[in-house]
Amino acid sequence: MEVTQMLATHSMLVKVFLGFLVGGVLIPFVTSKNPLGFKKVSFIYTMIFQAIATMIAFSGIVAIFTGDLGWATTTILMLVIWTAMMTIEIKKYKVIKVANIKNSHTFKLLKRAFIKISLIQILLVVAMVVLMILKDKGVINI
């Protein structure tokens, strides 16, 4: 497989991930009347999140090493963002898992936190995509 194919796969996975994140914002709304459903769906969401994020990281690292692309600033930034997103997602689920979700105040608080965290994750991915597009077009040189 050529480096361009690997990077295309990486790019496609990022787009799938972005779509997944956008869809994930709907979880608190869909499960608004069902706290236990929220807990179950957030567990499934976290597992899929981790799977897609790991595929993205793997495809990127394979492209770096097989294409001898090196560790540019943007590559290091991608790794930092990936690590932060995985850490945040795991902590978010752990809080949901142990919380007294039957308490309506706690449930509302967790739903708001879920939405805020999802929007931050979307913003991070979009920012990285825009940065890479600008780098590819030669607008910025990082």
PDB file of C-alpha atoms in Angstrom:
ATOM      1  CA  MET A   1       0.000   0.000   0.000  1.00  0.00           C
ATOM      2  CA  GLU A   2       1.369   3.397  -0.932  1.00  0.00           C
ATOM      3  CA  VAL A   3       1.690   6.311   1.434  1.00  0.00           C
ATOM      4  CA  THR A   4      -0.995   8.254  -0.462  1.00  0.00           C
ATOM      5  CA  GLN A   5      -3.434   5.380   0.022  1.00  0.00           C
ATOM      6  CA  MET A   6      -2.602   5.191   3.712  1.00  0.00           C
ATOM      7  CA  LEU A   7      -3.116   8.928   4.119  1.00  0.00           C
ATOM      8  CA  ALA A   8      -6.397   8.695   2.188  1.00  0.00           C
ATOM      9  CA  THR A   9      -7.541   5.936   4.556  1.00  0.00           C
ATOM     10  CA  HIS A  10      -6.476   8.051   7.516  1.00  0.00           C
ATOM     11  CA  SER A  11      -8.413  11.010   6.118  1.00  0.00           C
ATOM     12  CA  MET A  12     -11.516   8.904   5.489  1.00  0.00           C
ATOM     13  CA  LEU A  13     -11.409   7.562   9.051  1.00  0.00           C
ATOM     14  CA  VAL A  14     -11.174  11.113  10.395  1.00  0.00           C
ATOM     15  CA  LYS A  15     -14.301  12.047   8.406  1.00  0.00           C
ATOM     16  CA  VAL A  16     -16.144   8.987   9.712  1.00  0.00           C
ATOM     17  CA  PHE A  17     -15.041   9.915  13.227  1.00  0.00           C
ATOM     18  CA  LEU A  18     -16.257  13.475  12.799  1.00  0.00           C
ATOM     19  CA  GLY A  19     -19.646  12.195  11.638  1.00  0.00           C
ATOM     20  CA  PHE A  20     -19.734   9.839  14.618  1.00  0.00           C
ATOM     21  CA  LEU A  21     -18.963  12.707  17.004  1.00  0.00           C
ATOM     22  CA  VAL A  22     -21.697  14.874  15.497  1.00  0.00           C
ATOM     23  CA  GLY A  23     -24.166  11.996  15.814  1.00  0.00           C
ATOM     24  CA  GLY A  24     -23.063  11.455  19.402  1.00  0.00           C
ATOM     25  CA  VAL A  25     -24.300  14.912  20.373  1.00  0.00           C
ATOM     26  CA  LEU A  26     -27.823  13.542  19.911  1.00  0.00           C
ATOM     27  CA  ILE A  27     -27.428  10.855  22.594  1.00  0.00           C
ATOM     28  CA  PRO A  28     -28.539  13.029  25.537  1.00  0.00           C
ATOM     29  CA  PHE A  29     -31.593  14.154  23.564  1.00  0.00           C
ATOM     30  CA  VAL A  30     -32.598  10.667  22.425  1.00  0.00           C
ATOM     31  CA  THR A  31     -32.256   9.251  25.936  1.00  0.00           C
ATOM     32  CA  SER A  32     -33.622  12.319  27.752  1.00  0.00           C
ATOM     33  CA  LYS A  33     -36.310  10.343  29.589  1.00  0.00           C
ATOM     34  CA  ASN A  34     -34.291   7.175  30.193  1.00  0.00           C
ATOM     35  CA  PRO A  35     -31.288   7.513  32.550  1.00  0.00           C
ATOM     36  CA  LEU A  36     -30.338   3.829  32.343  1.00  0.00           C
ATOM     37  CA  GLY A  37     -30.578   3.969  28.558  1.00  0.00           C
ATOM     38  CA  PHE A  38     -28.257   6.981  28.630  1.00  0.00           C
ATOM     39  CA  LYS A  39     -25.743   5.007  30.667  1.00  0.00           C
ATOM     40  CA  LYS A  40     -25.891   2.016  28.287  1.00  0.00           C
ATOM     41  CA  VAL A  41     -25.732   4.090  25.117  1.00  0.00           C
ATOM     42  CA  SER A  42     -22.829   6.154  26.467  1.00  0.00           C
ATOM     43  CA  PHE A  43     -20.920   2.917  27.124  1.00  0.00           C
ATOM     44  CA  ILE A  44     -21.484   1.767  23.523  1.00  0.00           C
ATOM     45  CA  TYR A  45     -20.587   5.258  22.293  1.00  0.00           C
ATOM     46  CA  THR A  46     -17.317   5.205  24.263  1.00  0.00           C
ATOM     47  CA  MET A  47     -16.345   1.785  22.876  1.00  0.00           C
ATOM     48  CA  ILE A  48     -17.012   2.873  19.285  1.00  0.00           C
ATOM     49  CA  PHE A  49     -15.230   6.182  19.955  1.00  0.00           C
ATOM     50  CA  GLN A  50     -12.145   4.324  21.139  1.00  0.00           C
ATOM     51  CA  ALA A  51     -12.245   1.898  18.213  1.00  0.00           C
ATOM     52  CA  ILE A  52     -12.424   4.612  15.565  1.00  0.00           C
ATOM     53  CA  ALA A  53      -9.857   6.813  17.331  1.00  0.00           C
ATOM     54  CA  THR A  54      -7.472   3.858  17.558  1.00  0.00           C
ATOM     55  CA  MET A  55      -7.918   3.090  13.856  1.00  0.00           C
ATOM     56  CA  ILE A  56      -7.130   6.722  13.064  1.00  0.00           C
ATOM     57  CA  ALA A  57      -3.989   6.656  15.205  1.00  0.00           C
ATOM     58  CA  PHE A  58      -2.860   3.320  13.775  1.00  0.00           C
ATOM     59  CA  SER A  59      -3.339   4.390  10.159  1.00  0.00           C
ATOM     60  CA  GLY A  60      -1.496   7.635  10.836  1.00  0.00           C
ATOM     61  CA  ILE A  61       1.434   5.945  12.539  1.00  0.00           C
ATOM     62  CA  VAL A  62       1.697   3.351   9.773  1.00  0.00           C
ATOM     63  CA  ALA A  63       1.766   6.162   7.196  1.00  0.00           C
ATOM     64  CA  ILE A  64       4.453   7.993   9.165  1.00  0.00           C
ATOM     65  CA  PHE A  65       6.771   5.011   9.382  1.00  0.00           C
ATOM     66  CA  THR A  66       6.213   3.405   5.985  1.00  0.00           C
ATOM     67  CA  GLY A  67       6.237   6.730   4.176  1.00  0.00           C
ATOM     68  CA  ASP A  68       9.193   8.018   6.175  1.00  0.00           C
ATOM     69  CA  LEU A  69       7.201  11.197   6.841  1.00  0.00           C
ATOM     70  CA  GLY A  70       8.870  12.031  10.131  1.00  0.00           C
ATOM     71  CA  TRP A  71       7.462  13.643  13.233  1.00  0.00           C
ATOM     72  CA  ALA A  72       6.426  17.104  12.102  1.00  0.00           C
ATOM     73  CA  THR A  73       4.843  19.602  14.469  1.00  0.00           C
ATOM     74  CA  THR A  74       1.399  18.774  13.104  1.00  0.00           C
ATOM     75  CA  THR A  75       1.969  15.064  13.655  1.00  0.00           C
ATOM     76  CA  ILE A  76       2.943  15.667  17.269  1.00  0.00           C
ATOM     77  CA  LEU A  77      -0.091  17.941  17.665  1.00  0.00           C
ATOM     78  CA  MET A  78      -2.335  15.177  16.284  1.00  0.00           C
ATOM     79  CA  LEU A  79      -0.902  12.741  18.813  1.00  0.00           C
ATOM     80  CA  VAL A  80      -1.451  15.193  21.686  1.00  0.00           C
ATOM     81  CA  ILE A  81      -5.054  15.829  20.589  1.00  0.00           C
ATOM     82  CA  TRP A  82      -5.681  12.091  20.208  1.00  0.00           C
ATOM     83  CA  THR A  83      -4.331  11.436  23.711  1.00  0.00           C
ATOM     84  CA  ALA A  84      -6.401  14.255  25.209  1.00  0.00           C
ATOM     85  CA  MET A  85      -9.572  13.093  23.478  1.00  0.00           C
ATOM     86  CA  MET A  86      -9.123   9.483  24.579  1.00  0.00           C
ATOM     87  CA  THR A  87      -8.413  10.558  28.165  1.00  0.00           C
ATOM     88  CA  ILE A  88     -11.436  12.857  28.263  1.00  0.00           C
ATOM     89  CA  GLU A  89     -13.706  10.193  26.766  1.00  0.00           C
ATOM     90  CA  ILE A  90     -12.603   7.539  29.241  1.00  0.00           C
ATOM     91  CA  LYS A  91     -13.023   9.898  32.202  1.00  0.00           C
ATOM     92  CA  LYS A  92     -16.429  11.008  30.905  1.00  0.00           C
ATOM     93  CA  TYR A  93     -17.663   7.430  30.768  1.00  0.00           C
ATOM     94  CA  LYS A  94     -16.224   6.586  34.199  1.00  0.00           C
ATOM     95  CA  VAL A  95     -18.158   9.506  35.699  1.00  0.00           C
ATOM     96  CA  ILE A  96     -21.365   8.397  33.969  1.00  0.00           C
ATOM     97  CA  LYS A  97     -20.776   4.808  35.088  1.00  0.00           C
ATOM     98  CA  VAL A  98     -20.430   5.583  38.800  1.00  0.00           C
ATOM     99  CA  ALA A  99     -22.888   8.489  39.042  1.00  0.00           C
ATOM    100  CA  ASN A 100     -26.280   8.154  40.650  1.00  0.00           C
ATOM    101  CA  ILE A 101     -27.975   8.650  37.326  1.00  0.00           C
ATOM    102  CA  LYS A 102     -31.450   8.059  38.789  1.00  0.00           C
ATOM    103  CA  ASN A 103     -31.153  11.435  40.509  1.00  0.00           C
ATOM    104  CA  SER A 104     -32.731  13.885  38.039  1.00  0.00           C
ATOM    105  CA  HIS A 105     -30.293  16.704  38.874  1.00  0.00           C
ATOM    106  CA  THR A 106     -27.289  14.436  38.330  1.00  0.00           C
ATOM    107  CA  PHE A 107     -28.791  13.124  35.092  1.00  0.00           C
ATOM    108  CA  LYS A 108     -29.321  16.672  33.761  1.00  0.00           C
ATOM    109  CA  LEU A 109     -25.794  17.641  34.773  1.00  0.00           C
ATOM    110  CA  LEU A 110     -24.306  14.596  33.026  1.00  0.00           C
ATOM    111  CA  LYS A 111     -26.321  15.229  29.846  1.00  0.00           C
ATOM    112  CA  ARG A 112     -25.067  18.830  29.705  1.00  0.00           C
ATOM    113  CA  ALA A 113     -21.491  17.691  30.328  1.00  0.00           C
ATOM    114  CA  PHE A 114     -21.840  15.026  27.613  1.00  0.00           C
ATOM    115  CA  ILE A 115     -22.958  17.655  25.092  1.00  0.00           C
ATOM    116  CA  LYS A 116     -20.213  20.126  26.079  1.00  0.00           C
ATOM    117  CA  ILE A 117     -17.494  17.488  25.896  1.00  0.00           C
ATOM    118  CA  SER A 118     -18.797  16.278  22.531  1.00  0.00           C
ATOM    119  CA  LEU A 119     -18.735  19.820  21.146  1.00  0.00           C
ATOM    120  CA  ILE A 120     -15.174  20.325  22.384  1.00  0.00           C
ATOM    121  CA  GLN A 121     -14.116  17.049  20.751  1.00  0.00           C
ATOM    122  CA  ILE A 122     -15.765  18.093  17.477  1.00  0.00           C
ATOM    123  CA  LEU A 123     -13.987  21.448  17.668  1.00  0.00           C
ATOM    124  CA  LEU A 124     -10.620  19.732  18.218  1.00  0.00           C
ATOM    125  CA  VAL A 125     -11.080  17.420  15.222  1.00  0.00           C
ATOM    126  CA  VAL A 126     -12.316  20.235  12.972  1.00  0.00           C
ATOM    127  CA  ALA A 127      -9.411  22.460  14.027  1.00  0.00           C
ATOM    128  CA  MET A 128      -6.924  19.706  13.206  1.00  0.00           C
ATOM    129  CA  VAL A 129      -8.580  19.034   9.826  1.00  0.00           C
ATOM    130  CA  VAL A 130      -8.508  22.747   8.944  1.00  0.00           C
ATOM    131  CA  LEU A 131      -4.877  22.966  10.039  1.00  0.00           C
ATOM    132  CA  MET A 132      -3.928  20.017   7.839  1.00  0.00           C
ATOM    133  CA  ILE A 133      -5.852  21.437   4.860  1.00  0.00           C
ATOM    134  CA  LEU A 134      -4.069  24.771   5.256  1.00  0.00           C
ATOM    135  CA  LYS A 135      -0.731  22.965   5.537  1.00  0.00           C
ATOM    136  CA  ASP A 136      -1.484  20.889   2.439  1.00  0.00           C
ATOM    137  CA  LYS A 137      -2.461  23.994   0.449  1.00  0.00           C
ATOM    138  CA  GLY A 138       0.759  25.711   1.508  1.00  0.00           C
ATOM    139  CA  VAL A 139      -1.045  28.504   3.361  1.00  0.00           C
ATOM    140  CA  ILE A 140       0.852  27.710   6.568  1.00  0.00           C
ATOM    141  CA  ASN A 141       4.205  26.036   7.051  1.00  0.00           C
ATOM    142  CA  ILE A 142       4.326  24.090  10.294  1.00  0.00           C
TER     143      ILE A 142
END
